[in-house]
Short mmCIF file of C-alpha atoms in Angstrom, two decimals:
data_model
loop_
_atom_site.label_atom_id
_atom_site.label_comp_id
_atom_site.label_asym_id
_atom_site.label_seq_id
_atom_site.Cartn_x
_atom_site.Cartn_y
_atom_site.Cartn_z
CA MET A 990 -15.40 24.21 -19.42
CA LYS A 991 -13.48 21.30 -17.93
CA LYS A 992 -15.30 19.28 -15.29
CA PRO A 993 -13.92 19.94 -11.78
CA LEU A 994 -11.61 17.13 -10.68
CA ILE A 995 -9.30 17.01 -7.68
CA GLY A 996 -5.79 15.75 -8.37
CA VAL A 997 -4.06 14.25 -5.35
CA LEU A 998 -0.28 14.19 -5.38
CA GLY A 999 0.38 11.37 -2.92
CA GLY A 1000 2.59 8.42 -2.13
CA MET A 1001 4.49 10.38 0.55
CA GLY A 1002 3.81 7.97 2.18
CA PRO A 1003 1.19 5.68 0.69
CA LEU A 1004 -0.65 5.28 4.02
CA ALA A 1005 -0.96 9.06 4.41
CA THR A 1006 -2.55 9.16 0.94
CA VAL A 1007 -5.12 6.53 1.93
CA ASP A 1008 -5.79 8.45 5.15
CA PHE A 1009 -6.33 11.61 3.07
CA LEU A 1010 -8.79 9.85 0.73
CA ASN A 1011 -10.66 8.42 3.69
CA LYS A 1012 -11.00 11.89 5.24
CA LEU A 1013 -12.12 13.28 1.90
CA ILE A 1014 -15.05 10.84 2.07
CA GLU A 1015 -15.74 11.65 5.73
CA GLU A 1016 -15.76 15.39 5.02
CA THR A 1017 -18.26 15.03 2.14
CA PRO A 1018 -21.96 15.12 2.97
CA ALA A 1019 -23.19 12.39 0.59
CA GLU A 1020 -25.98 9.86 0.38
CA THR A 1021 -24.89 8.15 -2.83
CA ASP A 1022 -21.64 7.31 -4.65
CA GLN A 1023 -22.38 10.00 -7.21
CA GLU A 1024 -22.35 12.81 -4.61
CA HIS A 1025 -18.72 12.14 -3.66
CA VAL A 1026 -15.76 14.26 -4.78
CA PRO A 1027 -14.16 13.01 -8.02
CA VAL A 1028 -10.42 12.46 -7.62
CA VAL A 1029 -7.48 11.25 -9.59
CA VAL A 1030 -4.61 10.14 -7.38
CA TRP A 1031 -0.92 9.87 -8.23
CA SER A 1032 0.49 7.66 -5.47
CA VAL A 1033 3.91 6.69 -6.77
CA PRO A 1034 6.16 6.31 -3.74
CA GLN A 1035 9.33 5.87 -5.84
CA ILE A 1036 10.22 9.46 -5.09
CA PRO A 1037 13.35 10.53 -3.23
CA ASP A 1038 12.89 10.84 0.55
CA ARG A 1039 11.85 14.43 1.36
CA GLN A 1040 13.41 14.53 4.83
CA LYS A 1041 16.73 13.22 3.49
CA ALA A 1042 16.73 15.73 0.63
CA LEU A 1043 16.24 18.58 3.08
CA ASP A 1044 18.93 17.49 5.52
CA GLY A 1045 21.34 17.20 2.58
CA SER A 1046 21.70 13.41 2.65
CA GLY A 1047 19.57 12.57 -0.40
CA GLU A 1048 18.61 13.74 -3.86
CA SER A 1049 15.85 16.23 -4.60
CA PRO A 1050 12.29 14.91 -5.04
CA LEU A 1051 11.44 17.88 -7.27
CA PRO A 1052 11.66 16.12 -10.67
CA ALA A 1053 9.42 13.31 -9.38
CA LEU A 1054 6.99 15.87 -7.94
CA TYR A 1055 6.89 17.68 -11.29
CA GLU A 1056 6.12 14.39 -13.00
CA GLY A 1057 3.23 13.75 -10.59
CA ILE A 1058 1.79 17.21 -11.26
CA ASP A 1059 2.08 16.67 -15.03
CA ARG A 1060 0.36 13.28 -14.89
CA LEU A 1061 -2.49 14.63 -12.76
CA ILE A 1062 -3.06 17.55 -15.11
CA GLY A 1063 -2.84 15.17 -18.09
CA ALA A 1064 -5.59 13.08 -16.49
CA GLY A 1065 -7.80 16.16 -16.18
CA ALA A 1066 -7.20 17.54 -12.67
CA THR A 1067 -8.48 21.10 -12.23
CA ARG A 1068 -7.07 21.59 -8.69
CA ILE A 1069 -4.19 19.76 -7.03
CA ALA A 1070 -3.78 18.84 -3.37
CA ILE A 1071 -0.42 17.60 -2.10
CA ALA A 1072 -1.01 15.06 0.68
CA CYS A 1073 2.35 15.69 2.39
CA ASN A 1074 3.40 18.64 4.50
CA THR A 1075 7.13 18.27 3.92
CA ALA A 1076 6.65 18.39 0.13
CA HIS A 1077 5.17 21.88 0.61
CA PHE A 1078 8.77 23.03 1.01
CA TRP A 1079 8.73 22.98 -2.81
CA PHE A 1080 5.23 24.53 -3.08
CA ASP A 1081 6.30 27.69 -4.92
CA ALA A 1082 8.28 25.75 -7.51
CA LEU A 1083 5.40 23.30 -7.97
CA SER A 1084 2.90 26.15 -8.25
CA ALA A 1085 5.03 27.86 -10.89
CA HIS A 1086 5.31 24.56 -12.77
CA SER A 1087 1.60 23.70 -12.62
CA THR A 1088 -0.98 25.02 -15.07
CA VAL A 1089 -3.76 24.47 -12.51
CA PRO A 1090 -3.92 25.99 -9.01
CA LEU A 1091 -2.57 24.03 -6.03
CA LEU A 1092 -4.37 23.99 -2.68
CA HIS A 1093 -2.02 24.75 0.24
CA ILE A 1094 -2.18 22.43 3.25
CA ALA A 1095 -1.05 25.09 5.76
CA GLU A 1096 -3.66 27.55 4.53
CA ALA A 1097 -6.34 24.87 4.98
CA ALA A 1098 -5.01 23.94 8.44
CA VAL A 1099 -4.82 27.51 9.74
CA ALA A 1100 -8.38 28.14 8.50
CA ARG A 1101 -9.48 25.14 10.55
CA LEU A 1102 -7.42 26.23 13.57
CA LYS A 1103 -9.21 29.58 13.59
CA MET A 1104 -12.57 27.78 13.93
CA ASN A 1105 -11.18 26.14 17.10
CA VAL A 1106 -9.24 28.77 19.00
CA SER A 1107 -8.58 32.52 18.98
CA PRO A 1108 -5.27 34.39 19.07
CA PRO A 1109 -3.04 34.96 20.97
CA ALA A 1110 -3.16 31.26 21.92
CA SER A 1111 0.03 29.21 21.69
CA VAL A 1112 0.01 26.67 18.90
CA GLY A 1113 2.40 23.71 18.77
CA LEU A 1114 3.70 22.40 15.45
CA LEU A 1115 4.37 18.68 15.12
CA ALA A 1116 6.46 18.68 11.97
CA THR A 1117 9.58 17.47 10.23
CA ARG A 1118 12.67 19.65 10.20
CA GLY A 1119 11.94 20.32 6.53
CA THR A 1120 8.43 21.61 7.21
CA LEU A 1121 9.73 23.76 10.10
CA ALA A 1122 12.53 25.12 7.92
CA SER A 1123 10.10 25.99 5.14
CA GLY A 1124 8.24 28.32 7.54
CA ILE A 1125 4.90 27.60 5.85
CA TYR A 1126 3.09 27.40 9.19
CA GLN A 1127 5.02 29.96 11.26
CA ALA A 1128 4.43 32.79 8.78
CA ARG A 1129 0.69 32.13 8.57
CA LEU A 1130 0.33 31.70 12.36
CA ALA A 1131 2.23 34.92 13.09
CA GLN A 1132 0.08 36.79 10.61
CA GLU A 1133 -3.04 35.62 12.47
CA GLY A 1134 -1.56 36.59 15.84
CA PHE A 1135 -0.83 33.10 17.18
CA ASP A 1136 2.27 32.19 19.18
CA CYS A 1137 4.13 29.27 17.70
CA LEU A 1138 5.95 26.43 19.48
CA SER A 1139 7.90 23.56 17.99
CA ASN A 1140 9.91 20.60 19.21
CA THR A 1141 13.60 20.98 19.96
CA GLY A 1142 16.12 19.47 17.57
CA GLU A 1143 16.72 16.70 20.09
CA GLU A 1144 12.98 15.92 20.40
CA ILE A 1145 12.74 15.77 16.62
CA ASP A 1146 15.70 13.40 16.36
CA ILE A 1147 14.70 10.98 19.13
CA LEU A 1148 10.89 11.19 18.91
CA PHE A 1149 9.47 12.79 15.79
CA LYS A 1150 11.70 11.44 13.05
CA PRO A 1151 11.74 7.82 14.30
CA GLY A 1152 7.94 8.14 14.64
CA CYS A 1153 7.64 9.03 10.94
CA TYR A 1154 9.78 6.13 9.81
CA SER A 1155 7.87 3.74 12.11
CA VAL A 1156 4.62 4.64 10.35
CA LYS A 1157 6.25 4.26 6.95
CA ARG A 1158 7.42 0.77 7.99
CA GLY A 1159 3.85 -0.10 9.00
CA GLU A 1160 4.58 0.11 12.76
CA VAL A 1161 1.78 2.59 13.21
CA ALA A 1162 1.15 2.24 16.97
CA ALA A 1163 4.89 2.44 17.75
CA GLY A 1164 4.99 5.68 15.75
CA GLY A 1165 1.98 6.90 17.71
CA TYR A 1166 3.70 6.52 21.08
CA LEU A 1167 6.72 8.47 19.83
CA PHE A 1168 4.53 11.24 18.41
CA GLU A 1169 2.58 11.35 21.66
CA ARG A 1170 5.78 12.11 23.57
CA ALA A 1171 6.61 14.88 21.12
CA ALA A 1172 3.06 16.23 21.49
CA GLY A 1173 3.31 16.05 25.28
CA ALA A 1174 6.47 18.16 25.23
CA LEU A 1175 4.64 20.93 23.35
CA ALA A 1176 1.56 20.73 25.57
CA THR A 1177 3.76 21.02 28.67
CA ARG A 1178 5.30 24.18 27.23
CA GLY A 1179 1.85 25.70 26.91
CA ALA A 1180 0.49 24.78 23.48
CA ALA A 1181 -3.30 25.12 23.56
CA ARG A 1182 -3.63 23.45 20.16
CA LEU A 1183 -1.34 21.15 18.20
CA ILE A 1184 -1.09 21.28 14.43
CA LEU A 1185 -0.28 17.80 13.11
CA ALA A 1186 1.87 19.22 10.35
CA CYS A 1187 2.99 15.88 8.99
CA THR A 1188 0.48 13.55 7.39
CA GLU A 1189 1.92 10.49 9.16
CA VAL A 1190 1.01 11.90 12.59
CA PRO A 1191 -2.82 11.79 12.66
CA ILE A 1192 -2.84 8.16 11.46
CA ALA A 1193 -0.56 7.15 14.34
CA LEU A 1194 -2.20 9.25 17.08
CA GLU A 1195 -5.61 7.92 16.03
CA ARG A 1196 -4.33 4.35 16.16
CA ILE A 1197 -3.29 4.74 19.81
CA ARG A 1198 -6.33 6.93 20.63
CA SER A 1199 -3.99 9.58 21.93
CA ARG A 1200 -5.19 11.78 24.76
CA TYR A 1201 -4.05 14.81 22.74
CA LEU A 1202 -6.45 14.23 19.83
CA PRO A 1203 -9.07 16.67 21.20
CA ILE A 1204 -6.60 19.57 20.90
CA CYS A 1205 -5.15 18.50 17.54
CA ILE A 1206 -5.68 20.08 14.13
CA ASP A 1207 -5.38 17.35 11.52
CA THR A 1208 -3.81 18.94 8.43
CA ASN A 1209 -4.74 15.98 6.22
CA ARG A 1210 -8.40 16.43 7.18
CA ALA A 1211 -8.18 20.22 6.72
CA LEU A 1212 -6.79 19.75 3.20
CA ALA A 1213 -9.56 17.23 2.46
CA ALA A 1214 -12.17 19.75 3.62
CA ALA A 1215 -10.62 22.40 1.35
CA CYS A 1216 -10.97 19.99 -1.58
CA VAL A 1217 -14.63 19.39 -0.75
CA ASP A 1218 -15.22 23.17 -0.55
CA TYR A 1219 -13.61 23.69 -3.95
CA TRP A 1220 -15.59 20.90 -5.54
CA ARG A 1221 -18.95 21.88 -4.10
CA ALA A 1222 -18.45 25.47 -5.31
CA ALA A 1223 -17.17 24.43 -8.76
CA ALA A 1224 -19.75 21.70 -9.41
CA ARG A 1225 -22.68 23.98 -8.66
CA MET B 1211 10.22 -0.08 -21.55
CA LYS B 1212 7.51 1.71 -19.59
CA LYS B 1213 7.84 1.60 -15.81
CA PRO B 1214 5.29 -0.75 -14.22
CA LEU B 1215 2.38 1.20 -12.74
CA ILE B 1216 -0.93 -0.12 -11.43
CA GLY B 1217 -4.02 1.77 -12.60
CA VAL B 1218 -6.99 1.49 -10.26
CA LEU B 1219 -10.41 2.06 -11.74
CA GLY B 1220 -12.34 3.02 -8.63
CA GLY B 1221 -15.07 5.25 -7.27
CA MET B 1222 -17.61 2.39 -7.21
CA GLY B 1223 -17.97 3.33 -4.40
CA PRO B 1224 -15.28 5.68 -3.13
CA LEU B 1225 -14.98 3.87 0.22
CA ALA B 1226 -14.35 0.53 -1.52
CA THR B 1227 -11.53 2.22 -3.43
CA VAL B 1228 -9.93 3.46 -0.20
CA ASP B 1229 -10.34 -0.02 1.28
CA PHE B 1230 -8.61 -1.47 -1.79
CA LEU B 1231 -5.68 0.97 -1.49
CA ASN B 1232 -5.35 0.19 2.19
CA LYS B 1233 -5.20 -3.54 1.46
CA LEU B 1234 -2.67 -2.92 -1.29
CA ILE B 1235 -0.40 -1.42 1.39
CA GLU B 1236 -1.12 -4.27 3.84
CA GLU B 1237 -0.33 -6.89 1.20
CA THR B 1238 3.03 -5.29 0.33
CA PRO B 1239 6.08 -6.34 2.33
CA ALA B 1240 7.77 -2.93 2.67
CA GLU B 1241 10.07 -1.12 5.07
CA THR B 1242 10.12 2.26 3.31
CA ASP B 1243 7.78 4.38 1.20
CA GLN B 1244 9.81 3.57 -1.89
CA GLU B 1245 9.12 -0.19 -1.63
CA HIS B 1246 5.38 0.30 -2.01
CA VAL B 1247 3.42 -0.39 -5.19
CA PRO B 1248 3.09 2.68 -7.45
CA VAL B 1249 -0.53 3.39 -8.33
CA VAL B 1250 -2.59 5.89 -10.22
CA VAL B 1251 -6.22 5.91 -9.16
CA TRP B 1252 -9.26 7.10 -11.07
CA SER B 1253 -11.94 7.51 -8.40
CA VAL B 1254 -14.65 9.47 -10.13
CA PRO B 1255 -17.95 8.37 -8.63
CA GLN B 1256 -20.08 10.32 -11.15
CA ILE B 1257 -20.70 7.10 -13.01
CA PRO B 1258 -24.14 5.57 -13.53
CA ASP B 1259 -25.17 3.11 -10.82
CA ARG B 1260 -24.09 -0.40 -11.85
CA GLN B 1261 -26.88 -2.26 -10.06
CA LYS B 1262 -29.53 0.01 -11.58
CA ALA B 1263 -28.05 -0.40 -15.07
CA LEU B 1264 -28.21 -4.18 -14.73
CA ASP B 1265 -31.77 -4.33 -13.45
CA GLY B 1266 -32.83 -2.12 -16.35
CA SER B 1267 -33.67 0.98 -14.30
CA GLY B 1268 -30.64 3.11 -15.13
CA GLU B 1269 -28.24 4.03 -17.92
CA SER B 1270 -25.10 2.08 -18.77
CA PRO B 1271 -21.88 2.92 -16.91
CA LEU B 1272 -19.81 1.67 -19.88
CA PRO B 1273 -18.90 5.08 -21.41
CA ALA B 1274 -17.75 6.32 -17.98
CA LEU B 1275 -15.76 3.10 -17.44
CA TYR B 1276 -14.10 3.54 -20.84
CA GLU B 1277 -13.17 7.09 -19.88
CA GLY B 1278 -11.58 5.85 -16.64
CA ILE B 1279 -9.54 3.23 -18.52
CA ASP B 1280 -8.39 5.86 -21.04
CA ARG B 1281 -7.33 8.31 -18.31
CA LEU B 1282 -5.41 5.62 -16.42
CA ILE B 1283 -3.57 4.53 -19.55
CA GLY B 1284 -2.90 8.17 -20.42
CA ALA B 1285 -1.32 8.59 -16.98
CA GLY B 1286 0.98 5.63 -17.65
CA ALA B 1287 -0.79 2.58 -16.15
CA THR B 1288 0.67 -0.73 -17.35
CA ARG B 1289 -1.97 -2.95 -15.65
CA ILE B 1290 -5.46 -2.03 -14.55
CA ALA B 1291 -7.42 -3.32 -11.57
CA ILE B 1292 -11.15 -2.59 -11.28
CA ALA B 1293 -12.05 -2.22 -7.60
CA CYS B 1294 -15.68 -3.24 -8.07
CA ASN B 1295 -17.10 -6.72 -8.64
CA THR B 1296 -20.31 -5.59 -10.34
CA ALA B 1297 -18.33 -3.58 -12.92
CA HIS B 1298 -16.72 -6.89 -13.98
CA PHE B 1299 -20.02 -7.57 -15.78
CA TRP B 1300 -18.45 -5.35 -18.49
CA PHE B 1301 -14.97 -6.92 -18.18
CA ASP B 1302 -14.79 -8.29 -21.73
CA ALA B 1303 -15.81 -4.97 -23.27
CA LEU B 1304 -13.33 -3.11 -21.06
CA SER B 1305 -10.58 -5.58 -21.90
CA ALA B 1306 -11.23 -5.19 -25.62
CA HIS B 1307 -11.17 -1.40 -25.21
CA SER B 1308 -7.98 -1.29 -23.12
CA THR B 1309 -4.49 -1.30 -24.61
CA VAL B 1310 -3.06 -2.67 -21.34
CA PRO B 1311 -4.11 -5.92 -19.64
CA LEU B 1312 -6.76 -5.86 -16.92
CA LEU B 1313 -6.48 -7.98 -13.78
CA HIS B 1314 -9.66 -9.94 -13.03
CA ILE B 1315 -11.02 -9.80 -9.49
CA ALA B 1316 -12.69 -13.24 -9.65
CA GLU B 1317 -9.51 -14.88 -10.89
CA ALA B 1318 -7.61 -13.32 -7.98
CA ALA B 1319 -10.30 -14.36 -5.49
CA VAL B 1320 -10.52 -17.98 -6.67
CA ALA B 1321 -6.72 -18.26 -6.50
CA ARG B 1322 -6.93 -17.12 -2.87
CA LEU B 1323 -9.86 -19.48 -2.15
CA LYS B 1324 -7.80 -22.43 -3.34
CA MET B 1325 -5.14 -21.62 -0.74
CA ASN B 1326 -7.85 -21.92 1.94
CA VAL B 1327 -10.01 -24.86 1.03
CA SER B 1328 -10.12 -27.82 -1.37
CA PRO B 1329 -12.91 -28.97 -3.69
CA PRO B 1330 -15.62 -30.20 -3.54
CA ALA B 1331 -16.37 -27.75 -0.69
CA SER B 1332 -19.45 -25.54 -0.97
CA VAL B 1333 -18.67 -21.89 -1.52
CA GLY B 1334 -21.18 -19.10 -0.88
CA LEU B 1335 -21.23 -15.97 -3.03
CA LEU B 1336 -22.19 -12.68 -1.41
CA ALA B 1337 -22.83 -10.61 -4.50
CA THR B 1338 -25.13 -8.22 -6.30
CA ARG B 1339 -27.66 -9.56 -8.81
CA GLY B 1340 -25.43 -8.11 -11.52
CA THR B 1341 -22.36 -10.01 -10.39
CA LEU B 1342 -24.38 -13.22 -10.04
CA ALA B 1343 -25.89 -12.73 -13.50
CA SER B 1344 -22.44 -12.17 -15.03
CA GLY B 1345 -21.42 -15.66 -13.90
CA ILE B 1346 -17.79 -14.54 -13.37
CA TYR B 1347 -17.52 -16.53 -10.14
CA GLN B 1348 -19.75 -19.53 -10.87
CA ALA B 1349 -17.86 -20.50 -14.04
CA ARG B 1350 -14.46 -20.34 -12.31
CA LEU B 1351 -15.70 -22.19 -9.22
CA ALA B 1352 -17.29 -24.96 -11.28
CA GLN B 1353 -14.09 -25.36 -13.26
CA GLU B 1354 -12.16 -25.88 -10.03
CA GLY B 1355 -14.72 -28.40 -8.74
CA PHE B 1356 -16.37 -26.24 -6.08
CA ASP B 1357 -20.11 -26.22 -5.36
CA CYS B 1358 -21.60 -22.77 -5.50
CA LEU B 1359 -24.32 -21.25 -3.32
CA SER B 1360 -25.88 -17.82 -3.53
CA ASN B 1361 -28.59 -15.85 -1.77
CA THR B 1362 -32.19 -16.11 -2.94
CA GLY B 1363 -33.73 -13.18 -4.79
CA GLU B 1364 -35.65 -12.30 -1.65
CA GLU B 1365 -32.49 -12.33 0.51
CA ILE B 1366 -30.79 -10.08 -2.00
CA ASP B 1367 -33.69 -7.64 -2.03
CA ILE B 1368 -34.20 -7.39 1.72
CA LEU B 1369 -30.62 -7.92 2.98
CA PHE B 1370 -27.87 -7.62 0.39
CA LYS B 1371 -28.99 -4.66 -1.70
CA PRO B 1372 -30.00 -2.46 1.26
CA GLY B 1373 -26.63 -3.40 2.82
CA CYS B 1374 -24.78 -2.03 -0.21
CA TYR B 1375 -26.66 1.23 -0.23
CA SER B 1376 -26.16 1.60 3.55
CA VAL B 1377 -22.39 1.45 3.07
CA LYS B 1378 -22.58 3.91 0.19
CA ARG B 1379 -24.52 6.31 2.46
CA GLY B 1380 -21.80 5.95 5.11
CA GLU B 1381 -23.92 3.74 7.40
CA VAL B 1382 -21.23 1.10 7.43
CA ALA B 1383 -22.20 -0.84 10.58
CA ALA B 1384 -25.86 -0.95 9.54
CA GLY B 1385 -24.73 -2.43 6.22
CA GLY B 1386 -22.61 -4.94 8.13
CA TYR B 1387 -25.58 -6.33 10.08
CA LEU B 1388 -27.56 -6.79 6.86
CA PHE B 1389 -24.63 -8.52 5.13
CA GLU B 1390 -24.14 -10.72 8.19
CA ARG B 1391 -27.71 -12.00 7.85
CA ALA B 1392 -27.11 -12.75 4.17
CA ALA B 1393 -23.85 -14.51 5.08
CA GLY B 1394 -25.62 -16.50 7.80
CA ALA B 1395 -28.19 -17.77 5.31
CA LEU B 1396 -25.41 -19.17 3.10
CA ALA B 1397 -23.52 -20.69 6.04
CA THR B 1398 -26.71 -22.40 7.23
CA ARG B 1399 -27.14 -23.93 3.78
CA GLY B 1400 -23.65 -25.44 4.05
CA ALA B 1401 -21.17 -22.92 2.65
CA ALA B 1402 -17.70 -23.73 4.02
CA ARG B 1403 -16.29 -20.47 2.66
CA LEU B 1404 -17.89 -17.19 1.66
CA ILE B 1405 -16.61 -15.11 -1.22
CA LEU B 1406 -17.29 -11.43 -0.49
CA ALA B 1407 -17.95 -10.74 -4.15
CA CYS B 1408 -18.89 -7.11 -3.68
CA THR B 1409 -16.28 -4.63 -2.50
CA GLU B 1410 -18.68 -2.96 -0.05
CA VAL B 1411 -19.04 -6.18 1.97
CA PRO B 1412 -15.61 -6.63 3.61
CA ILE B 1413 -15.59 -3.01 4.84
CA ALA B 1414 -18.93 -3.53 6.56
CA LEU B 1415 -18.25 -7.02 7.98
CA GLU B 1416 -14.91 -5.77 9.35
CA ARG B 1417 -16.60 -2.80 10.97
CA ILE B 1418 -18.96 -5.07 12.95
CA ARG B 1419 -16.23 -7.71 13.50
CA SER B 1420 -18.52 -10.30 11.99
CA ARG B 1421 -18.25 -13.87 13.26
CA TYR B 1422 -18.08 -15.01 9.61
CA LEU B 1423 -14.82 -13.18 8.81
CA PRO B 1424 -12.66 -16.29 9.46
CA ILE B 1425 -14.39 -18.13 6.60
CA CYS B 1426 -14.50 -15.16 4.22
CA ILE B 1427 -12.47 -14.58 1.08
CA ASP B 1428 -12.07 -10.82 0.63
CA THR B 1429 -12.07 -10.15 -3.11
CA ASN B 1430 -10.74 -6.61 -2.65
CA ARG B 1431 -7.74 -8.01 -0.76
CA ALA B 1432 -7.25 -10.77 -3.34
CA LEU B 1433 -7.18 -8.20 -6.16
CA ALA B 1434 -4.69 -6.11 -4.16
CA ALA B 1435 -2.46 -9.17 -3.73
CA ALA B 1436 -2.60 -9.82 -7.49
CA CYS B 1437 -1.43 -6.22 -8.08
CA VAL B 1438 1.47 -6.71 -5.67
CA ASP B 1439 2.42 -9.95 -7.44
CA TYR B 1440 2.39 -8.22 -10.83
CA TRP B 1441 4.44 -5.30 -9.59
CA ARG B 1442 7.05 -7.37 -7.79
CA ALA B 1443 7.55 -9.53 -10.90
CA ALA B 1444 7.62 -6.55 -13.29
CA ALA B 1445 9.86 -4.30 -11.18
CA ARG B 1446 12.54 -6.97 -10.78
#
């Protein structure tokens, strides 16, 4: 049997990948190097912009995502985690393409949400238009009996999207203040919990020590925890 | 021609690998995801302990290191960086095994040192016994006309080595205080600069905001900068 090995499809962006790897370490109970989760990481950011592809202004990232999956499997990955919410728009195509199972970030996040709060609480989604359009969170939340809130198109355009590109430029705190405004809008409308459904968001809110962190579900951390669960079960 | 791609041989330990990837981002002038260095990372920590192998109490990590090199090349790496100083003990064997060139961490660090200070300054080496025994720094420093200082065997046993294992256990600040004592001993003996010749050290000294940071050369950061230099030249 092949040794269990997590493949991380990253680079979207590079900082979110590093944040994911850091949380993978934090979520692993380990005393020595050897007890940590083995990973192979494909962090090749030369992949068409996901938000632009979904709003029709850029080419599809799908061929580049397929290549990443192929390289990870070639290197021996037995499970693949995609450290980007927006890329989950293409999850079904990637799953069909891959010969090893993919872990789903929304499934991991909703599992973590349920440890924190019970339905019928209102849950706010901090996400790109692409992630919202894909419905990966709304369907799972509705199924569990949660109400779902998201930012208006205007809030996304003037707060959320510029926040993402700030983080990608390395202006992490500036991104954090924009995300915090978007988070505040959802909290004001009654969200009891906020799902940070874009991997750039937790990095930026942590940087500014946002007041909303205590009610946030970090999807990057939830995906990391799902990887640890897989590995601990498989390595036994 | 194959597209330039940095392969990172990591997992020694996992946190040092994340620190390296973070510094790779910091060292890259980039406005968008797509301008960042493409990397494939092999971070499989199930590799025999390097320090134990070198003091004769554990098995050799060489087969596992060969496997990492092979997987990175299989995934398309065109240059390989090893994010661990102690593993450079086996650099010549790894170089002979690899079909793509390896970047050398000591070469990168001494290049960075020379931007900071001129010979015949005294330079302190914060390193494992294995790294000191390999002579990878001493030979390069002597060639450039620098004096070289290192911790005594006793300082290594009671400060440096426990510091490494603290970081590996996740007790990063505790490791930092131990490393700071080892650094202080070298500074007292006249070291004008300190080479942090173990990738666990900068993480820990940064965590405690050590007073010695202004005179430190971070080898992990220097190796990251060498990767950026390679990629920018190759991608042109």
